[in-house]
Coordinates of C-alpha atoms in Angstrom, one line a residue:
Chain A
X1 CA 0.1 -0.1 0.0
X2 CA 1.4 3.3 -0.9
X3 CA 1.8 6.0 1.8
X4 CA 1.0 8.9 -0.5
X5 CA -1.0 8.9 -3.7
X6 CA -1.7 12.2 -5.6
X7 CA -5.5 11.5 -5.5
X8 CA -6.4 15.1 -6.2
X9 CA -4.7 14.8 -9.5
X10 CA -6.3 11.4 -10.3
X11 CA -9.7 12.8 -9.2
X12 CA -9.4 15.7 -11.6
X13 CA -8.4 13.5 -14.4
X14 CA -11.3 11.1 -13.8
X15 CA -13.9 13.6 -13.2
X16 CA -15.4 13.3 -16.8
X17 CA -14.7 9.6 -17.1
X18 CA -17.4 7.1 -17.4
X19 CA -18.2 4.9 -14.3
X20 CA -16.8 2.0 -16.3
X21 CA -13.5 3.9 -16.9
X22 CA -13.2 4.8 -13.2
X23 CA -13.8 1.3 -12.3
X24 CA -11.3 -0.1 -14.8
X25 CA -8.7 2.5 -13.4
X26 CA -9.5 1.3 -9.8
X27 CA -9.2 -2.4 -10.6
X28 CA -5.9 -1.8 -12.6
X29 CA -4.5 0.3 -9.8
X30 CA -5.4 -2.1 -6.9
X31 CA -5.2 -5.9 -6.5
X32 CA -6.5 -5.7 -2.9
X33 CA -9.7 -3.9 -3.7
X34 CA -13.4 -4.8 -3.2
X35 CA -16.7 -3.4 -4.0
X36 CA -19.4 -2.5 -1.5
X37 CA -22.8 -3.7 -2.4
X38 CA -25.8 -2.6 -0.4
X39 CA -28.4 -4.8 -2.1
X40 CA -29.8 -1.7 -4.0
X41 CA -29.2 0.0 -7.2
X42 CA -25.5 -0.1 -6.6
X43 CA -25.7 -3.4 -8.3
X44 CA -24.6 -1.5 -11.5
X45 CA -21.2 -1.5 -10.1
X46 CA -21.2 -5.2 -9.7
X47 CA -22.4 -5.7 -13.2
X48 CA -19.7 -3.4 -14.7
X49 CA -16.9 -4.7 -12.4
X50 CA -17.7 -8.4 -13.1
X51 CA -17.3 -7.6 -16.9
X52 CA -14.0 -5.7 -16.3
X53 CA -12.5 -8.4 -13.9
X54 CA -14.3 -11.6 -13.5
X55 CA -14.0 -12.9 -10.0
X56 CA -13.9 -9.4 -8.5
X57 CA -14.2 -9.1 -4.7
X58 CA -17.6 -7.8 -3.6
X59 CA -18.8 -7.5 0.0
X60 CA -22.2 -7.0 1.5
X61 CA -23.1 -6.0 5.1
X62 CA -25.8 -8.2 6.5
X63 CA -27.1 -6.3 9.6
X64 CA -29.5 -9.0 10.4
X65 CA -32.4 -6.6 9.8
X66 CA -32.6 -6.4 6.1
X67 CA -35.7 -7.0 4.0
X68 CA -36.4 -10.5 2.9
X69 CA -36.4 -9.1 -0.6
X70 CA -32.9 -7.7 -0.2
X71 CA -31.7 -11.2 1.0
X72 CA -33.3 -12.8 -2.0
X73 CA -31.9 -10.2 -4.3
X74 CA -28.2 -10.6 -2.8
X75 CA -28.6 -14.3 -3.7
X76 CA -29.6 -13.5 -7.2
X77 CA -26.7 -11.3 -7.7
X78 CA -24.4 -13.9 -6.2
X79 CA -25.7 -16.6 -8.6
X80 CA -25.7 -14.3 -11.7
X81 CA -22.3 -12.8 -11.6
X82 CA -18.8 -14.1 -11.7
X83 CA -17.9 -12.4 -8.4
X84 CA -16.4 -13.4 -4.9
X85 CA -19.3 -12.2 -2.7
X86 CA -18.4 -11.9 0.9
X87 CA -21.2 -11.4 3.4
X88 CA -20.1 -9.5 6.5
X89 CA -21.8 -9.9 10.0
X90 CA -21.8 -7.7 13.0
X91 CA -20.2 -8.8 16.3
X92 CA -22.6 -11.1 18.0
X93 CA -21.6 -9.9 21.5
X94 CA -22.1 -6.2 20.6
X95 CA -25.5 -6.9 19.1
X96 CA -26.6 -9.0 22.0
X97 CA -25.4 -6.3 24.5
X98 CA -27.2 -3.6 22.6
X99 CA -30.5 -5.7 22.4
X100 CA -30.4 -6.7 25.9
X101 CA -30.0 -3.3 27.2
X102 CA -32.1 -1.5 24.9
X103 CA -34.3 -3.8 22.9
X104 CA -34.8 -4.3 19.3
X105 CA -35.9 -0.9 18.2
X106 CA -33.7 1.4 20.4
X107 CA -33.0 3.5 17.2
X108 CA -36.7 4.8 17.4
X109 CA -36.0 6.2 20.8
X110 CA -32.3 7.4 20.8
X111 CA -31.4 7.7 17.0
X112 CA -29.9 5.3 14.7
X113 CA -26.1 6.0 15.2
X114 CA -25.5 3.3 17.9
X115 CA -27.3 0.5 16.1
X116 CA -25.8 1.3 12.8
X117 CA -22.4 1.6 14.5
X118 CA -22.6 -1.9 15.7
X119 CA -24.5 -3.5 12.8
X120 CA -22.8 -1.7 9.9
X121 CA -19.8 0.3 10.8
X122 CA -18.1 -2.3 13.0
X123 CA -18.0 -5.0 10.4
X124 CA -17.3 -2.4 7.6
X125 CA -14.2 -1.1 9.4
X126 CA -12.9 -4.7 10.1
X127 CA -13.2 -5.4 6.4
X128 CA -11.7 -2.1 5.2
X129 CA -8.7 -2.6 7.5
X130 CA -7.7 -5.6 5.3
X131 CA -8.1 -3.6 2.0
X132 CA -6.1 -1.1 0.0
X133 CA -9.0 0.3 -1.8
X134 CA -12.9 0.0 -2.0
X135 CA -15.6 1.1 -4.3
X136 CA -18.9 2.6 -3.3
X137 CA -22.2 3.5 -5.1
X138 CA -22.3 7.1 -3.7
X139 CA -23.8 9.6 -6.0
X140 CA -24.0 13.4 -5.6
X141 CA -27.6 13.5 -6.4
X142 CA -28.4 11.2 -3.4
X143 CA -28.1 14.2 -1.1
X144 CA -27.5 17.6 -2.3
X145 CA -26.6 18.7 1.2
X146 CA -24.0 16.2 2.1
X147 CA -22.8 14.5 -1.1
X148 CA -22.8 17.4 -3.6
X149 CA -19.0 17.5 -3.6
X150 CA -18.0 13.9 -3.3
X151 CA -15.1 13.2 -5.7
X152 CA -14.8 10.1 -7.8
X153 CA -11.6 9.1 -6.0
X154 CA -10.5 10.1 -2.5
X155 CA -8.4 9.0 0.5
X156 CA -10.6 7.5 3.2
X157 CA -9.2 8.9 6.3
X158 CA -11.9 7.4 8.6
X159 CA -11.0 3.7 7.9
X160 CA -7.4 3.7 6.9
X161 CA -4.8 1.7 8.7
X162 CA -2.4 3.7 10.7
X163 CA 0.1 5.4 8.5
X164 CA -1.2 4.1 5.3
X165 CA -3.7 5.3 2.6
X166 CA -7.1 3.5 1.9
X167 CA -8.4 4.8 -1.5
X168 CA -12.1 5.0 -1.9
X169 CA -13.6 5.1 -5.4
X170 CA -17.1 6.6 -6.2
X171 CA -17.5 5.8 -9.9
X172 CA -21.1 6.7 -9.9
X173 CA -20.5 10.1 -8.3
X174 CA -21.5 12.0 -11.3
X175 CA -24.3 9.8 -12.5
X176 CA -27.8 10.7 -11.7
X177 CA -30.5 8.3 -10.5
X178 CA -32.0 8.4 -14.0
X179 CA -28.7 7.3 -15.6
X180 CA -28.4 4.5 -13.2
X181 CA -31.8 3.3 -14.0
X182 CA -31.4 3.7 -17.7
X183 CA -28.4 1.5 -17.4
X184 CA -30.3 -1.1 -15.3
X185 CA -33.1 -1.4 -17.9
X186 CA -30.9 -1.2 -20.9
X187 CA -28.7 -4.0 -19.8
X188 CA -31.3 -6.0 -18.0
X189 CA -29.4 -5.8 -14.8
X190 CA -31.4 -7.5 -12.0
X191 CA -32.7 -5.1 -9.2
X192 CA -34.1 -5.3 -5.8
X193 CA -37.9 -5.7 -6.1
X194 CA -38.5 -3.2 -3.4
X195 CA -37.7 -0.5 -5.9
X196 CA -40.9 -1.5 -7.6
X197 CA -42.9 -0.9 -4.4
X198 CA -41.6 2.7 -4.0
X199 CA -38.6 2.2 -2.1
X200 CA -35.6 4.3 -3.4
X201 CA -32.9 4.2 -0.7
X202 CA -32.9 0.8 0.7
X203 CA -31.3 0.0 4.1
X204 CA -32.5 -2.0 7.2
X205 CA -36.2 -3.0 7.2
X206 CA -37.2 -1.0 10.3
X207 CA -35.3 2.0 9.1
X208 CA -36.5 2.2 5.4
X209 CA -39.8 3.2 4.0
X210 CA -41.3 3.8 0.5
X211 CA -41.5 7.4 -0.5
X212 CA -44.1 9.4 -2.4
X213 CA -43.6 11.0 -5.8
X214 CA -41.6 14.4 -5.4
X215 CA -40.1 13.2 -2.0
X216 CA -36.4 13.1 -1.9
X217 CA -34.9 9.6 -1.4
X218 CA -33.4 10.6 1.9
X219 CA -37.1 10.9 3.2
X220 CA -37.1 7.1 3.1
X221 CA -34.5 6.6 5.7
X222 CA -34.7 7.5 9.4
X223 CA -37.7 9.8 8.9
X224 CA -38.5 10.0 12.6
X225 CA -35.2 11.8 13.2
X226 CA -34.8 15.6 12.8
X227 CA -33.4 16.3 9.4
X228 CA -30.2 18.3 10.1
X229 CA -27.3 19.3 7.9
X230 CA -24.1 17.4 9.0
X231 CA -22.1 20.2 10.6
X232 CA -18.7 18.5 10.2
X233 CA -18.5 19.2 6.4
X234 CA -16.2 21.8 5.1
X235 CA -17.9 23.5 2.2
X236 CA -15.4 22.9 -0.6
X237 CA -16.7 25.7 -2.9
X238 CA -15.2 27.9 -0.3
X239 CA -12.0 26.0 -0.2
X240 CA -11.6 26.0 -3.9
X241 CA -11.9 29.8 -4.1
Chain B
X1 CA 6.2 15.4 16.5
X2 CA 3.9 18.3 15.8
X3 CA 0.1 18.2 16.3
X4 CA -2.1 20.8 14.8
X5 CA -5.9 21.0 15.5
X6 CA -8.0 22.7 12.7
X7 CA -11.3 23.8 14.0
X8 CA -14.1 25.4 12.1
X9 CA -16.2 28.6 12.1
X10 CA -19.4 28.1 10.2
X11 CA -20.5 30.4 7.3
X12 CA -23.0 32.1 9.5
X13 CA -20.1 33.0 12.0
X14 CA -21.0 30.6 14.7
X15 CA -18.6 28.1 16.1
X16 CA -18.6 24.4 15.1
X17 CA -20.3 22.4 17.8
X18 CA -18.3 19.3 17.0
X19 CA -15.1 21.2 17.2
X20 CA -16.2 22.6 20.7
X21 CA -17.0 19.1 21.8
X22 CA -13.6 17.7 20.7
X23 CA -11.7 20.6 22.5
X24 CA -13.9 19.9 25.8
X25 CA -12.7 16.3 25.5
X26 CA -9.0 17.2 25.1
X27 CA -9.2 19.6 28.0
X28 CA -11.1 17.2 30.4
X29 CA -8.5 14.6 29.5
X30 CA -5.6 16.9 30.0
X31 CA -4.4 16.1 26.4
X32 CA -4.8 19.6 25.2
X33 CA -1.3 20.0 26.2
X34 CA -0.3 17.7 23.5
X35 CA -1.7 20.1 20.8
X36 CA 0.9 22.3 19.5
X37 CA -1.3 24.7 17.5
X38 CA -4.9 25.3 17.0
X39 CA -5.9 27.0 13.6
X40 CA -9.1 28.2 12.3
X41 CA -11.0 27.1 9.1
X42 CA -13.4 30.0 8.7
X43 CA -16.0 29.1 6.0
X44 CA -16.4 32.9 5.4
X45 CA -12.8 33.2 4.4
X46 CA -11.3 30.7 2.0
X47 CA -7.9 32.1 2.7
X48 CA -8.0 31.3 6.4
X49 CA -5.2 29.0 7.4
X50 CA -7.5 26.1 8.2
X51 CA -9.4 26.3 4.9
X52 CA -6.1 26.4 3.0
X53 CA -4.8 23.5 5.0
X54 CA -8.0 21.5 4.3
X55 CA -7.5 22.2 0.6
X56 CA -3.9 21.2 0.5
X57 CA -4.5 18.0 2.5
X58 CA -7.8 17.1 0.7
X59 CA -9.8 17.2 3.9
X60 CA -13.6 17.9 3.6
X61 CA -14.6 17.9 7.2
X62 CA -13.7 19.6 10.5
X63 CA -12.4 19.3 13.1
X64 CA -9.3 17.5 11.9
X65 CA -5.7 17.0 13.3
X66 CA -2.5 17.2 11.4
X67 CA 0.2 15.1 12.7
X68 CA 3.7 15.8 11.5
X69 CA 6.4 13.4 12.7
X70 CA 10.0 14.3 13.1
X71 CA 11.0 13.0 9.6
X72 CA 8.4 15.5 8.1
X73 CA 5.8 12.9 7.4
X74 CA 2.2 14.0 7.6
X75 CA -0.9 12.1 8.8
X76 CA -4.3 13.6 8.8
X77 CA -7.0 12.4 11.3
X78 CA -10.6 13.4 10.8
X79 CA -11.9 11.0 13.5
X80 CA -11.2 12.1 17.0
X81 CA -11.3 8.6 18.4
X82 CA -8.8 7.3 15.9
X83 CA -6.6 10.2 16.6
X84 CA -6.4 9.7 20.3
X85 CA -6.1 6.0 20.0
X86 CA -3.4 6.0 17.4
X87 CA -1.5 9.1 18.2
X88 CA -2.1 9.8 21.9
X89 CA -2.3 6.1 22.9
X90 CA -5.4 6.7 24.8
X91 CA -7.7 3.7 25.4
X92 CA -11.1 4.2 23.6
X93 CA -14.2 2.0 23.6
X94 CA -15.0 0.4 20.3
X95 CA -18.8 1.5 20.6
X96 CA -17.6 5.1 21.0
X97 CA -15.4 4.8 17.9
X98 CA -18.1 3.3 15.9
X99 CA -20.7 5.8 16.9
X100 CA -18.4 8.7 16.1
X101 CA -17.7 7.4 12.6
X102 CA -21.3 6.8 12.1
X103 CA -22.1 10.3 13.1
X104 CA -19.3 12.0 11.1
X105 CA -19.4 10.0 7.9
X106 CA -22.1 9.7 5.3
X107 CA -22.6 5.9 5.3
X108 CA -26.3 5.3 4.6
X109 CA -25.4 4.1 1.1
X110 CA -24.4 0.9 2.7

């Protein structure tokens, strides 16, 4: 793993590249790389990557609270594509402690961070500590407030090993939801049947709901919590001036 | 080793709450003495030292820590718990680390 990569330059170079070109670059640059797959429309990354590098590593977080449809869809993807799909699970002792102390629906009372920390971030961090690079399905249009500036490639400072660089690729950053769905339909990519029931952003079953026409997709996640802008972000338009 | 803390002033001129929380923790633990310099990233002023450091170091959030070792190597930490664990050798609870990451990072795409 390199300790310094000029990612800003690479990001600038790849800004106008297609998701496939970004993925190809990522897979050529890193052997120890994996794609995160949520069981939603980020399946397009799996489709693209399996064509570029058959046998590519893909991982999926099984929080234990996903919809039955999502589990079935993950299995569909596993069987359809030439990929090494790894399902990651949360630490059983941590889940047991949380549930014993706070019950099965603590997130409705004291917000979702603790539960997500145990069920998603813990296994994700454990996995990312073994990788040199990972690929996500993040897009700018998923949240104008917090994702408007996401680059196509960046150094992941939250999950890197001490003194090393973990590179994070977001090949779909500049694609819209419409472009993703055009791709899915044009190439007959399988998709989670929940999308046909009004679900746009799909997470755990208790924390995901269908949305109405005109609602932003974020309205379908953690809707009982106050919608506040993340304060920790630094507005890059200011930085770039 | 030199440690710099970059804290933020929001575009409306108000102080960043997360930055204040981090400073409180450093002061309460006595580890504020390990911080050599505190600089401001003022969202109203792109030329402020902190904003320029953020640009140079490709950081998109605050607060963050810049750790420069004696050989001149620079490491950036955007997660407080990661910083105190890896740099200050402070024992941390995994649940606290995970909650901080979940609060800071935009991870609902997973």
